[in-house]
XYZ file of N, CA and C in Angstrom:
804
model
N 37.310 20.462 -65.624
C 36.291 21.003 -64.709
C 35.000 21.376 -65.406
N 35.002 21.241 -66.498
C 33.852 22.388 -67.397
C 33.035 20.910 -68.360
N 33.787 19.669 -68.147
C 33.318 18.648 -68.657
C 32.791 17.488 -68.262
N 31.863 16.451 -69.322
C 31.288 15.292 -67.953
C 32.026 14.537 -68.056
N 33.877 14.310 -68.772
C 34.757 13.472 -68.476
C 35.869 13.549 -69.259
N 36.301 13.818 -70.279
C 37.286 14.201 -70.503
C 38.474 15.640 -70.755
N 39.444 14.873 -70.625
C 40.749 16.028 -70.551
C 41.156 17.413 -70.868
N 40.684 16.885 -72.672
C 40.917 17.661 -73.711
C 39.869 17.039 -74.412
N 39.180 18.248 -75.334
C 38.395 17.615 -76.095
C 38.501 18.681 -77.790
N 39.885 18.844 -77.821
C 39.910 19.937 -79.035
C 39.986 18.768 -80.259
N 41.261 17.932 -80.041
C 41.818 16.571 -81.174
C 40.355 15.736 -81.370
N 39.023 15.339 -80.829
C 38.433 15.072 -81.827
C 37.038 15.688 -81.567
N 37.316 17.070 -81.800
C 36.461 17.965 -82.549
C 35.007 18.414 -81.506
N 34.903 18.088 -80.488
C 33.974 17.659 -79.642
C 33.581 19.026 -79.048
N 32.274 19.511 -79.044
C 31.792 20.924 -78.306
C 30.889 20.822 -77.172
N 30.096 19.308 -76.988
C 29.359 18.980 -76.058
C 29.000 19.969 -75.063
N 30.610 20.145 -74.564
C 30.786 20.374 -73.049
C 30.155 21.761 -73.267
N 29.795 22.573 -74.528
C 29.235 23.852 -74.299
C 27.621 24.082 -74.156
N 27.216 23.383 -73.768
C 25.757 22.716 -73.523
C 25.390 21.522 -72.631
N 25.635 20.637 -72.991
C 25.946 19.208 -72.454
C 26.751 18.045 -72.645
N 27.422 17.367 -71.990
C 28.150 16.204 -72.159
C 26.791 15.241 -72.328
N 26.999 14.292 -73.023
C 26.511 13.071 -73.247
C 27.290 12.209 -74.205
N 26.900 10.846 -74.060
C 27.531 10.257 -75.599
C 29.163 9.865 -75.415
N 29.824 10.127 -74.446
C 31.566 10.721 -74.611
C 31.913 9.961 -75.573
N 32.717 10.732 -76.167
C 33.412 10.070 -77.641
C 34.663 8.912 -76.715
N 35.245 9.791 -75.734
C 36.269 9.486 -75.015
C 36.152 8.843 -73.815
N 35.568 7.840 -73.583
C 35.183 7.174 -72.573
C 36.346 6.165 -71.948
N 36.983 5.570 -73.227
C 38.276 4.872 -72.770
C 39.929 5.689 -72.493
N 39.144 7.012 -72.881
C 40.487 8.181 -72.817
C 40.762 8.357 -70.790
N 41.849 8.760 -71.199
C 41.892 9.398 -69.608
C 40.694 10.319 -68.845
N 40.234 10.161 -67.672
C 39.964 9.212 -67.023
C 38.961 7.804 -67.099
N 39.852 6.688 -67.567
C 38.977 5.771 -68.319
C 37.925 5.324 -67.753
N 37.088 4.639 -68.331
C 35.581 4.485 -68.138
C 35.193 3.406 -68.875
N 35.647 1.911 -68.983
C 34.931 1.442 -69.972
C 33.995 0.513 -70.061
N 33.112 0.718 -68.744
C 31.857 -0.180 -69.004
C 30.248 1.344 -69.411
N 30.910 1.911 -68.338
C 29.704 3.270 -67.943
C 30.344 4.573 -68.864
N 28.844 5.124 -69.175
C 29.330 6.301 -69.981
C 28.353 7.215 -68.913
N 29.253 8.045 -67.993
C 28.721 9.008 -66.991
C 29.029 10.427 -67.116
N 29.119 10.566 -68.589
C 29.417 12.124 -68.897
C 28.147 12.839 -68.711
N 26.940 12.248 -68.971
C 25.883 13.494 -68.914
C 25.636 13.739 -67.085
N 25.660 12.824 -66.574
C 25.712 12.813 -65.214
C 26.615 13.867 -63.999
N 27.861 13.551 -64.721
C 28.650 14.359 -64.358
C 28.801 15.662 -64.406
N 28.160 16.040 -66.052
C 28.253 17.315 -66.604
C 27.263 18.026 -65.130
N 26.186 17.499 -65.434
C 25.286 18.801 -64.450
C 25.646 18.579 -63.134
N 26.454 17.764 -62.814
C 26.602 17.558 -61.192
C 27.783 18.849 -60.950
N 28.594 18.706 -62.119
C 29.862 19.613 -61.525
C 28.985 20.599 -62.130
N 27.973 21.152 -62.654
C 27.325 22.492 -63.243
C 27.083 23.033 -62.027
N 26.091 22.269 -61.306
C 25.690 23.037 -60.023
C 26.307 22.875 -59.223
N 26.964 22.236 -58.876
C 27.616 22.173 -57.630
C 29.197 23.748 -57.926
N 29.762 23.648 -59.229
C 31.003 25.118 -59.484
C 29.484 26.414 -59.354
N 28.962 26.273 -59.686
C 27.969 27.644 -59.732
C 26.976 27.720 -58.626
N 26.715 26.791 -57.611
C 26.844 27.006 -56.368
C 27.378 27.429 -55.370
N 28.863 28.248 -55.685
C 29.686 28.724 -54.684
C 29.583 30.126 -55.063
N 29.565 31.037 -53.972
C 29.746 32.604 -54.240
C 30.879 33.154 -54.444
N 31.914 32.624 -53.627
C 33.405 32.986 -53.586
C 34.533 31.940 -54.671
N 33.552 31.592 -55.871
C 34.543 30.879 -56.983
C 35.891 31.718 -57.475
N 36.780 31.843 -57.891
C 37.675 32.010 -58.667
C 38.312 31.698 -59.659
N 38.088 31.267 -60.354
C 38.578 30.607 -61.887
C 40.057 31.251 -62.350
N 40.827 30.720 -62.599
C 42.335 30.951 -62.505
C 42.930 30.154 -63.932
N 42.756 30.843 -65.172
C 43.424 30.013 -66.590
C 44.691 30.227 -66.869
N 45.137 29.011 -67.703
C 47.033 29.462 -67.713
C 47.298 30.072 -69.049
N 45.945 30.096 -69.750
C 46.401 30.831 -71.209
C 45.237 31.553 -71.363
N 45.114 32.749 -72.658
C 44.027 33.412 -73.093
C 43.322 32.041 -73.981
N 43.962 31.274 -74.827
C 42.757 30.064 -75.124
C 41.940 29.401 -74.329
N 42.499 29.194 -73.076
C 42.147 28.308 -72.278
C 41.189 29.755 -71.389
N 41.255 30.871 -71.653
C 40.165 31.849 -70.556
C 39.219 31.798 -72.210
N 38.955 31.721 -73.419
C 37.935 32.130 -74.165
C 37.192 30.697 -74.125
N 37.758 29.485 -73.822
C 36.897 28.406 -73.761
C 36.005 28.333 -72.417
N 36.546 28.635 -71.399
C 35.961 29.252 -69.900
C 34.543 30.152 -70.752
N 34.700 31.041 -71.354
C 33.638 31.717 -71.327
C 32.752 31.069 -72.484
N 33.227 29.876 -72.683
C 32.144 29.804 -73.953
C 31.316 28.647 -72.823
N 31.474 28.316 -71.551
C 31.214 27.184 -70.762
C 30.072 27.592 -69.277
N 29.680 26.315 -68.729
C 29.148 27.256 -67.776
C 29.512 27.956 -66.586
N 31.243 28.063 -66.918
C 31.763 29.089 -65.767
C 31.577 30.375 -66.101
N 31.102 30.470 -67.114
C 31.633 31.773 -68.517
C 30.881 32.765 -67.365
N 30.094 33.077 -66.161
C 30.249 34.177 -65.672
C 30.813 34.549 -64.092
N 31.477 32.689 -63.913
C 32.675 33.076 -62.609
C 33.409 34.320 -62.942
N 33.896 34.622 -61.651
C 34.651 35.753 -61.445
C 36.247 34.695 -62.297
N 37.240 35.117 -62.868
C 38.167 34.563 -63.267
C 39.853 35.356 -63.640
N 40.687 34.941 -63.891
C 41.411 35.651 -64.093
C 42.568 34.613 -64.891
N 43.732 35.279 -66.032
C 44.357 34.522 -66.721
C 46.115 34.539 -65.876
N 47.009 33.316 -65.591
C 47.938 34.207 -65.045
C 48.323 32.631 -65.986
N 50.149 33.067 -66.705
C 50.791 31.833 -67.127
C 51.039 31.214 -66.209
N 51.557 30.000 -66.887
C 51.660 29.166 -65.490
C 53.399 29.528 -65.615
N 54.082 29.048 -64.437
C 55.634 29.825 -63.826
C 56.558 28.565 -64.301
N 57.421 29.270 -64.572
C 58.767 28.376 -64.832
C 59.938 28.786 -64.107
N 60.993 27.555 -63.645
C 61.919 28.301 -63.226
C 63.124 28.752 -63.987
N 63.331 30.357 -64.464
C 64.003 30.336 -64.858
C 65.902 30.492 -64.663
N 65.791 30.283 -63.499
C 67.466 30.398 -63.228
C 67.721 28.905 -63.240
N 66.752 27.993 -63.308
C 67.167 26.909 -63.816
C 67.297 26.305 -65.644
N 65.718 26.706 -65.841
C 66.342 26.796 -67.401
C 66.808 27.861 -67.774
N 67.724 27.869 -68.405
C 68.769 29.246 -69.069
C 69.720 28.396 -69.853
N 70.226 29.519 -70.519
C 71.307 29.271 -71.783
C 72.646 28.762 -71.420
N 72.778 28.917 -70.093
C 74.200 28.394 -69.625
C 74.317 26.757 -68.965
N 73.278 25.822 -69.221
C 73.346 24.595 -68.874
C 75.056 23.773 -70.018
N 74.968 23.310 -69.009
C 75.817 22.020 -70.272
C 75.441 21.963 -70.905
N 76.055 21.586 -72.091
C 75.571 20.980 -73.100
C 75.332 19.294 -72.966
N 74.216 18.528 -73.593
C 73.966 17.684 -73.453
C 74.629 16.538 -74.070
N 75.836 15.488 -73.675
C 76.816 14.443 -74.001
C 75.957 13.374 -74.581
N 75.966 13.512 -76.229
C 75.684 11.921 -76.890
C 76.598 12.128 -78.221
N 77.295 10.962 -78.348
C 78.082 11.005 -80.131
C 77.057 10.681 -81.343
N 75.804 10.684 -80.710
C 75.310 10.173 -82.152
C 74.486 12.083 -82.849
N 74.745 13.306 -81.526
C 74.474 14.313 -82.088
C 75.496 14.723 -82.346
N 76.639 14.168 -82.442
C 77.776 15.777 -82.873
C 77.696 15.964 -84.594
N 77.784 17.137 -84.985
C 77.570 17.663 -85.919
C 76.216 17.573 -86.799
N 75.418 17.193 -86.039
C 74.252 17.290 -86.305
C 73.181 18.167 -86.280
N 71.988 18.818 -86.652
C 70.846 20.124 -86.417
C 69.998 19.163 -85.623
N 69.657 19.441 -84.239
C 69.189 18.600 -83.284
C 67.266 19.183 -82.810
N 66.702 18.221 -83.867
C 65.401 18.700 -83.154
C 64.758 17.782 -82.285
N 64.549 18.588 -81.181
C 64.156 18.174 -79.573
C 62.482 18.526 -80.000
N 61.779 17.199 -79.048
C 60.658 16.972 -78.739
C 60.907 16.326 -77.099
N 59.449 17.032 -75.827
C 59.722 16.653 -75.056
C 58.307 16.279 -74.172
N 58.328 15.069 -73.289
C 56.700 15.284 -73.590
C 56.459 13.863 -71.766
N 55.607 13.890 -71.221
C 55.443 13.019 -69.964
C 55.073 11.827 -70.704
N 54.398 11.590 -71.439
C 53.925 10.517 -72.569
C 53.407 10.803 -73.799
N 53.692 10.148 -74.868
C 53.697 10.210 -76.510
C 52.503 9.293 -76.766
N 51.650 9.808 -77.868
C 50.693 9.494 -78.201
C 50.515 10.269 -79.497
N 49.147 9.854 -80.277
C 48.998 10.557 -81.617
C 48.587 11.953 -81.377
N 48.163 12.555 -79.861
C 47.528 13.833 -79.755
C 48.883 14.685 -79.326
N 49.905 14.008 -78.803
C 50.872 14.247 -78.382
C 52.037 14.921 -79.978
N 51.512 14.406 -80.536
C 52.592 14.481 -82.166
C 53.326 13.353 -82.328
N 53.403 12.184 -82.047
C 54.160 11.089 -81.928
C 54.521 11.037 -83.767
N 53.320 10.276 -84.079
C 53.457 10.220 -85.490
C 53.473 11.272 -86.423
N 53.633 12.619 -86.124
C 53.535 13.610 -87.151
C 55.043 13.395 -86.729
N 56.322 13.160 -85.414
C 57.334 13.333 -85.810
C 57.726 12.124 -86.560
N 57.082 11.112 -86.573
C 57.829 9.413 -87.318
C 57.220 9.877 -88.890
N 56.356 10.670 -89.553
C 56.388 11.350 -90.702
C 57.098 12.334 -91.231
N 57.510 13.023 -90.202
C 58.257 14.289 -90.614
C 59.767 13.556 -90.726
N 60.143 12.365 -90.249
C 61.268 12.092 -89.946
C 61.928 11.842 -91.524
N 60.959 11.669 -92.082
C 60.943 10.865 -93.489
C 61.380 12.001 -94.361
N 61.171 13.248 -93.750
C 61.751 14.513 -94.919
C 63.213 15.191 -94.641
N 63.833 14.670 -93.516
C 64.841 15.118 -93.062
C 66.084 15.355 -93.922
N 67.130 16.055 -93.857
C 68.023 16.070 -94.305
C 69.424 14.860 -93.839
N 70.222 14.857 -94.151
C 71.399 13.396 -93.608
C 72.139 14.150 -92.491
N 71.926 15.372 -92.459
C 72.640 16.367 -91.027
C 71.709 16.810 -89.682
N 70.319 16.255 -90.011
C 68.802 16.897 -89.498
C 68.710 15.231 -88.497
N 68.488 15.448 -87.200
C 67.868 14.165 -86.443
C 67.114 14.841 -85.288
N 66.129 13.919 -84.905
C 65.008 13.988 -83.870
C 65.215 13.248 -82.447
N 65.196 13.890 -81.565
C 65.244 13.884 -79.877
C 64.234 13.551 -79.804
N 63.525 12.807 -79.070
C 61.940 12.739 -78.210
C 62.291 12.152 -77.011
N 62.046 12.699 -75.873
C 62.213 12.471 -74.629
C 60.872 12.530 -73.621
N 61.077 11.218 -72.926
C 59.737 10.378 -72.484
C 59.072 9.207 -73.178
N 59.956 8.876 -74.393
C 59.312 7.444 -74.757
C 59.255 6.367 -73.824
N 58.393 5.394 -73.999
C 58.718 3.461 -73.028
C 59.644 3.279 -73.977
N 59.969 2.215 -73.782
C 60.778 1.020 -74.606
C 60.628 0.494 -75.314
N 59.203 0.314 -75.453
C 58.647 -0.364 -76.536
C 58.457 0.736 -77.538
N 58.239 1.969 -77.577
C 58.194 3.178 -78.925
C 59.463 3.254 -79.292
N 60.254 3.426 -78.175
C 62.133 3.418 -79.228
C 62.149 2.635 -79.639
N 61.791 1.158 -79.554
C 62.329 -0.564 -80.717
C 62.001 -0.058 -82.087
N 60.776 0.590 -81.743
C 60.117 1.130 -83.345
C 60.158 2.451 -83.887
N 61.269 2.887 -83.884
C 61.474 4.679 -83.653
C 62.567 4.287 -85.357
N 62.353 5.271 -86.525
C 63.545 5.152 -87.425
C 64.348 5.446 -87.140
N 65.645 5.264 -87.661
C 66.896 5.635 -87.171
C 67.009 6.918 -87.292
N 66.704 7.844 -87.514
C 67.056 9.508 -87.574
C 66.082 9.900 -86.681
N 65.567 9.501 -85.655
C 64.965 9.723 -84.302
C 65.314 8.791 -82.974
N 65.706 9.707 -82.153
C 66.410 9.273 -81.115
C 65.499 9.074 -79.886
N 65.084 8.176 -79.407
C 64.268 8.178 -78.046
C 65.177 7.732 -76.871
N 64.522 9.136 -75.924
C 65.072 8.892 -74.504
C 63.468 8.762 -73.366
N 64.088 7.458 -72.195
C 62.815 7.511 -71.317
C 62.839 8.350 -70.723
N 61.952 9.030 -70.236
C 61.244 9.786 -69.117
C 62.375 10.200 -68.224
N 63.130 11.171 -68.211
C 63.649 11.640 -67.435
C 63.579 12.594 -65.973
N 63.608 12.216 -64.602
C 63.167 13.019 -63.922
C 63.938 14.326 -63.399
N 65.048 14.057 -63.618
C 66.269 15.370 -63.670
C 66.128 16.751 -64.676
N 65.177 17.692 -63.843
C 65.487 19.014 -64.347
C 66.489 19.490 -65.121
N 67.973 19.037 -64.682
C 68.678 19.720 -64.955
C 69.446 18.977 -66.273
N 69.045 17.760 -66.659
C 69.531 16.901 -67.916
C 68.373 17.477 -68.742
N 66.849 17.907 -68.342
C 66.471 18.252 -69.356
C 66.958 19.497 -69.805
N 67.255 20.278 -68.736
C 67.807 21.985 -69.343
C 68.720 21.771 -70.246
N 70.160 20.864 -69.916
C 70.888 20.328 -70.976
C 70.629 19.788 -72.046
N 69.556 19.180 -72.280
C 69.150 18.760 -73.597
C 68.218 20.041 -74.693
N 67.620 20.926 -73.430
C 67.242 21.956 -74.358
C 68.307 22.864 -74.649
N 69.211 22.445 -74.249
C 70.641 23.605 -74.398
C 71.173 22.790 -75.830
N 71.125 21.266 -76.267
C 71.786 21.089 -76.974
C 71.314 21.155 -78.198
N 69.909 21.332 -78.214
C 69.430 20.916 -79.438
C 69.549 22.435 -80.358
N 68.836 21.943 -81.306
C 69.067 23.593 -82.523
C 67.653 24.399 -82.609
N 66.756 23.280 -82.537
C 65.464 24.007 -82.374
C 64.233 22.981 -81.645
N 63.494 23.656 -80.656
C 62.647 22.959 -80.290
C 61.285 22.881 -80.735
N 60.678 21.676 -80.970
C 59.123 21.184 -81.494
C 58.223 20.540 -80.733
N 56.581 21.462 -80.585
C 55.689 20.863 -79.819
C 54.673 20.733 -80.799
N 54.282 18.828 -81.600
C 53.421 18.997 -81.942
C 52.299 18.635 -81.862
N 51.953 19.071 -80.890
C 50.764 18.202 -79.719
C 49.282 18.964 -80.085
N 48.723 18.406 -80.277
C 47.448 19.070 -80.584
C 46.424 20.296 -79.787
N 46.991 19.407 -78.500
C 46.199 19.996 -77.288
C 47.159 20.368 -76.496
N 46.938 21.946 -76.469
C 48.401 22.209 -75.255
C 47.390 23.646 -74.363
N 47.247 23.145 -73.442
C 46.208 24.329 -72.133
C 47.537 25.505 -71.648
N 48.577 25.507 -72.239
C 49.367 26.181 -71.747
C 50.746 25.905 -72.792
N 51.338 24.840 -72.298
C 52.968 24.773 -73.272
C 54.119 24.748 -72.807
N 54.334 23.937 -71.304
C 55.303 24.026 -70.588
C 56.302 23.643 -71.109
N 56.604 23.065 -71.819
C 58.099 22.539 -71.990
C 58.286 23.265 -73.533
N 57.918 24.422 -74.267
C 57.559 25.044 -74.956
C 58.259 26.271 -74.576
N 57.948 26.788 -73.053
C 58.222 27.599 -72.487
C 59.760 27.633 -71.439
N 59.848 26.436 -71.165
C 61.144 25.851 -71.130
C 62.468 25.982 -71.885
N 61.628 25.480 -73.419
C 62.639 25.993 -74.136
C 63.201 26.905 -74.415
N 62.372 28.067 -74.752
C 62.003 28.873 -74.834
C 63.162 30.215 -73.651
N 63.203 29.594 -72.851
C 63.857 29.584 -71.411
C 65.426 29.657 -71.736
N 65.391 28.588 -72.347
C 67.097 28.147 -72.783
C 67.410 28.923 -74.158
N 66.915 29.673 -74.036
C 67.032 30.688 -75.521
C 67.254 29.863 -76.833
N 65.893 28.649 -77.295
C 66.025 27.890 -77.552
C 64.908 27.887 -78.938
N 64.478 28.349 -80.265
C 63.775 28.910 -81.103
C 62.918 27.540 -81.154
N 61.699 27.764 -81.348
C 60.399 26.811 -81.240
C 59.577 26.798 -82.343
N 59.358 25.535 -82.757
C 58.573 25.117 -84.170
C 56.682 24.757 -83.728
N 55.760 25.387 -83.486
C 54.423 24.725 -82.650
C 53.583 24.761 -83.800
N 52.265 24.121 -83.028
C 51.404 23.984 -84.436
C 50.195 25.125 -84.223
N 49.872 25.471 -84.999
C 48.667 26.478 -84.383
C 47.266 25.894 -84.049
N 47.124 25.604 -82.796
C 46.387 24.941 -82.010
C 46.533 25.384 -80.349
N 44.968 25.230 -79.914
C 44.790 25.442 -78.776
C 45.872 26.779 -78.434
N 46.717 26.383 -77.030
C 47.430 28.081 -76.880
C 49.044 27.919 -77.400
N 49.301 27.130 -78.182
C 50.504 27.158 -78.486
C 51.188 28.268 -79.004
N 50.185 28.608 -80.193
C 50.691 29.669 -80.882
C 50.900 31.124 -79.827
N 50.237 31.299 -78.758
C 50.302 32.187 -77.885
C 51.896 32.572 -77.309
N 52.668 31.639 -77.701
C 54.022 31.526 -76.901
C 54.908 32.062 -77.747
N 54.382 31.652 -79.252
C 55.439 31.797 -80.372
C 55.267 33.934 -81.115
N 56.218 33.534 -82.005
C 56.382 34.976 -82.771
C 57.452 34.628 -83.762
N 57.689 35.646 -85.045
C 58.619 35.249 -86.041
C 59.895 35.604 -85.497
N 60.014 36.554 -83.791
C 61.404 36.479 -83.595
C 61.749 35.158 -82.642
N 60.811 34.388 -81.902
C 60.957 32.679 -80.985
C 60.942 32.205 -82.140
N 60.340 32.047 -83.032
C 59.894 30.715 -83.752
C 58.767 30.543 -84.734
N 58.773 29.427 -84.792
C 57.374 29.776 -86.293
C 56.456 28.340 -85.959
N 54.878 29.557 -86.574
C 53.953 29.055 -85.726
C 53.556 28.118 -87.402
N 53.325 26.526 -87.565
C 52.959 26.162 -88.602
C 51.251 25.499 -88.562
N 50.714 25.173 -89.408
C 49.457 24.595 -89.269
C 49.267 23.165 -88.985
N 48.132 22.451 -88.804
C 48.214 21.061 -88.404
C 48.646 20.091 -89.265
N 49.193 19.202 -88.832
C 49.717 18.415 -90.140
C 50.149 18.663 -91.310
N 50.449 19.998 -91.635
C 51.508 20.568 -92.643
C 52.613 19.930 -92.224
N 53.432 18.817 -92.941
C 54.548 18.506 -93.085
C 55.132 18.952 -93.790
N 55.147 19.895 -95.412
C 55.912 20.630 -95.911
C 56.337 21.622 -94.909
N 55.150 22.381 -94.575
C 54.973 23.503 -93.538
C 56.551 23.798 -92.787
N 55.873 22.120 -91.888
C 57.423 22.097 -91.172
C 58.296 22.015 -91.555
N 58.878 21.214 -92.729
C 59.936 21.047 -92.889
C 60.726 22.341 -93.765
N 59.645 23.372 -94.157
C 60.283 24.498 -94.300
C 60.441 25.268 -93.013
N 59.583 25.100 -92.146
C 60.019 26.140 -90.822
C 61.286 25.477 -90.080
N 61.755 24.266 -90.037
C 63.366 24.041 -90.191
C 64.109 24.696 -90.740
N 64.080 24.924 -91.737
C 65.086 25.471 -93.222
C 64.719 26.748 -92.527
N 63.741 27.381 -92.031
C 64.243 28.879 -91.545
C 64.871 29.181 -90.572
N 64.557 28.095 -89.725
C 64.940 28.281 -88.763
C 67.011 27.998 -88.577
N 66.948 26.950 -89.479
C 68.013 26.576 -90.001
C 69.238 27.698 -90.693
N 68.263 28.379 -91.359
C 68.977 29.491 -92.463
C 69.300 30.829 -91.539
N 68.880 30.875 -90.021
C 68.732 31.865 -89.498
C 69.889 31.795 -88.021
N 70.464 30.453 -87.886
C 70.914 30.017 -86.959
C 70.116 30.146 -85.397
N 70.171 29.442 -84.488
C 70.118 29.585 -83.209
C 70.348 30.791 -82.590
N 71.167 31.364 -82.474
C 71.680 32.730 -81.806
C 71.063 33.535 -82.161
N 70.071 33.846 -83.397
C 69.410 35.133 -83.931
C 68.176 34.808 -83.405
N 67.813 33.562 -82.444
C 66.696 33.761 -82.001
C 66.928 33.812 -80.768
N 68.111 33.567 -79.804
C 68.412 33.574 -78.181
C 67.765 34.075 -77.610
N 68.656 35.797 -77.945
C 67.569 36.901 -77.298
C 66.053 36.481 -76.744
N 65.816 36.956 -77.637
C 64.364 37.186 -78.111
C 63.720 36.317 -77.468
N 64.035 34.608 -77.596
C 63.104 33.966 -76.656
C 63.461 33.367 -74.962
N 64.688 34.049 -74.823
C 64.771 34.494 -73.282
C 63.756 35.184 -72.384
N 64.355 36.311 -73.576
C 63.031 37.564 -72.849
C 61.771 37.308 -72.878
N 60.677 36.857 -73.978
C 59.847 36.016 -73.828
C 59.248 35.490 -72.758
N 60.050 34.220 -72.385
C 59.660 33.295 -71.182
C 59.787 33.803 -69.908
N 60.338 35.409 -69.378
C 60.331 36.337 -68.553
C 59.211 36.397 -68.134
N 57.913 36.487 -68.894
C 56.855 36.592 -68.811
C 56.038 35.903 -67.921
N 56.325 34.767 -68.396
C 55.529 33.547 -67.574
C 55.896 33.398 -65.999
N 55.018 34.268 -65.409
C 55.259 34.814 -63.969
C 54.249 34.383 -62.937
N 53.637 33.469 -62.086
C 52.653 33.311 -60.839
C 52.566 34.470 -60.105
N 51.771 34.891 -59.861
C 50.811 35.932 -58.900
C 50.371 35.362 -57.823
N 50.326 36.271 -56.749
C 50.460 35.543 -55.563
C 48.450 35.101 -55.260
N 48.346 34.405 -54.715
C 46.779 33.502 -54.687
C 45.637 34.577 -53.779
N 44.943 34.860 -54.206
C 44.115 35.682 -53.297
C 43.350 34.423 -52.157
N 42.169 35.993 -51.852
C 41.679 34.885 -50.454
C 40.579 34.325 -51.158
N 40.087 34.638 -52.311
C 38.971 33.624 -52.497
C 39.271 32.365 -52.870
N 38.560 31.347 -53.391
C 38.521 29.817 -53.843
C 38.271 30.051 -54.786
N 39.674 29.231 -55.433
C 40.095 29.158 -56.625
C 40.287 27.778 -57.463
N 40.078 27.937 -58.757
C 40.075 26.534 -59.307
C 41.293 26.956 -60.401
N 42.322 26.049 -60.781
C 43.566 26.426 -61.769
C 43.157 25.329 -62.561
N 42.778 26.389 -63.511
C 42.292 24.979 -65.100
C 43.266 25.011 -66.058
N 44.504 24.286 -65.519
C 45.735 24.043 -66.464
C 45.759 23.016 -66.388
């Protein structure tokens, strides 16, 4: 809403939108564009036309995502931060456990994602895969078909699943969950896990780190692959259960508020 065309603009470095769009780096990015570059166009059209209304509401799903609001030209809508809601009597600690023989006796790290890409962490997990231990394997759920042909063998790809309740099971089975996505406006499946009393590895970026703490999980830096592969080993050395608690209660949090009467925009 705050841009003249793209999504996210943290992964390559881009501030435009705090002044003007022009130029888009991301023109072939979602929502693609690839004859016309109509970011400067756009920028001031949605300028005046959001700051033309008296009764705006601005509605963010994280405190990152409300300090970029104010660095923008909503920065003096009326606004307010609420997480975005999960259900939690669906994710919880008491799902099945999730049925495959190629995890038994294995430390199961889950990645989960609508589509995989390099902003997504795709390749920081096909690097990290390379430091693993012979007891240590990788989940990613939502690959095509064509990313599993080319996935190493100590990473497991599953497609796109639309069953809630196979994913709760898969966050039930794994040992620790990893989001290493560059750009996260919130962290739903983060919070999910999180849900399933499920300890979380994120990168410190955008609002990820907002979710985490040293009793959920550990918050590492970008592309630190040592990083990670020691925040395994703690997480590892600490078992699952010493983080349950803790990130149950957590994801309690993440609660919807009921919608007032003004007009509202939800920039998640």
């Amino acid at each position: 809403s705050i841009t003249g065309h793209c999504t996210h603009f943290d992964y390559v470095k881009c501030d435009k939108w705090k002044t003007a769009c022009y130029k888009c780096p991301q023109t072939k990015e979602y929502p693609s564009s690839y004859l016309f570059d109509r970011s400067f166009k756009n920028y001031f059209l949605k300028k005046e036309l959001f700051n033309s209304l008296n009764n705006l509401h601005v509605v963010t799903v994280s405190n990152w995502l409300d300090k970029v609001i104010d660095q923008s030209f909503l920065s003096k809508t009326s606004r307010s931060m609420i997480h975005n809601g999960i259900d939690v009597s669906l994710f919880c600690p008491q799902g099945e456990k999730y049925l495959m023989t190629e995890l038994n006796n294995k430390f199961v790290i889950l990645g989960v994602s609508n589509t995989w890409n390099s902003r997504k962490g795709l390749f920081d997990f096909i690097h990290l895969s390379k430091r693993l231990n012979e007891n240590e394997i990788i989940v990613l759920v939502g690959l095509n078909k064509s990313q599993i042909r080319k996935l190493p063998k100590n990473i497991i790809g599953i497609e796109r699943t639309e069953s809630q309740k196979e994913l709760r099971d898969l966050y039930n089975r794994c040992d620790v969950y990893m989001n290493l996505s560059a750009e996260e406006t919130f962290g739903l499946t983060t919070a999910e896990a999180l849900a399933c009393g499920v300890p979380c590895i994120v990168y410190n970026s955008t609002a990820s780190p907002e979710l985490i703490n040293s009793s959920t999980g550990v918050i590492v830096e970008n592309k630190d692959f040592t990083g990670l592969a020691n925040a395994i080993i703690e997480v590892k050395s600490k078992d699952k259960m010493y983080y349950s608690k803790a990130c149950r209660e957590s994801c309690l949090l993440y609660t919807s508020d009921a919608a007032d009467d003004s007009l509202r925009v939800d920039l998640g």
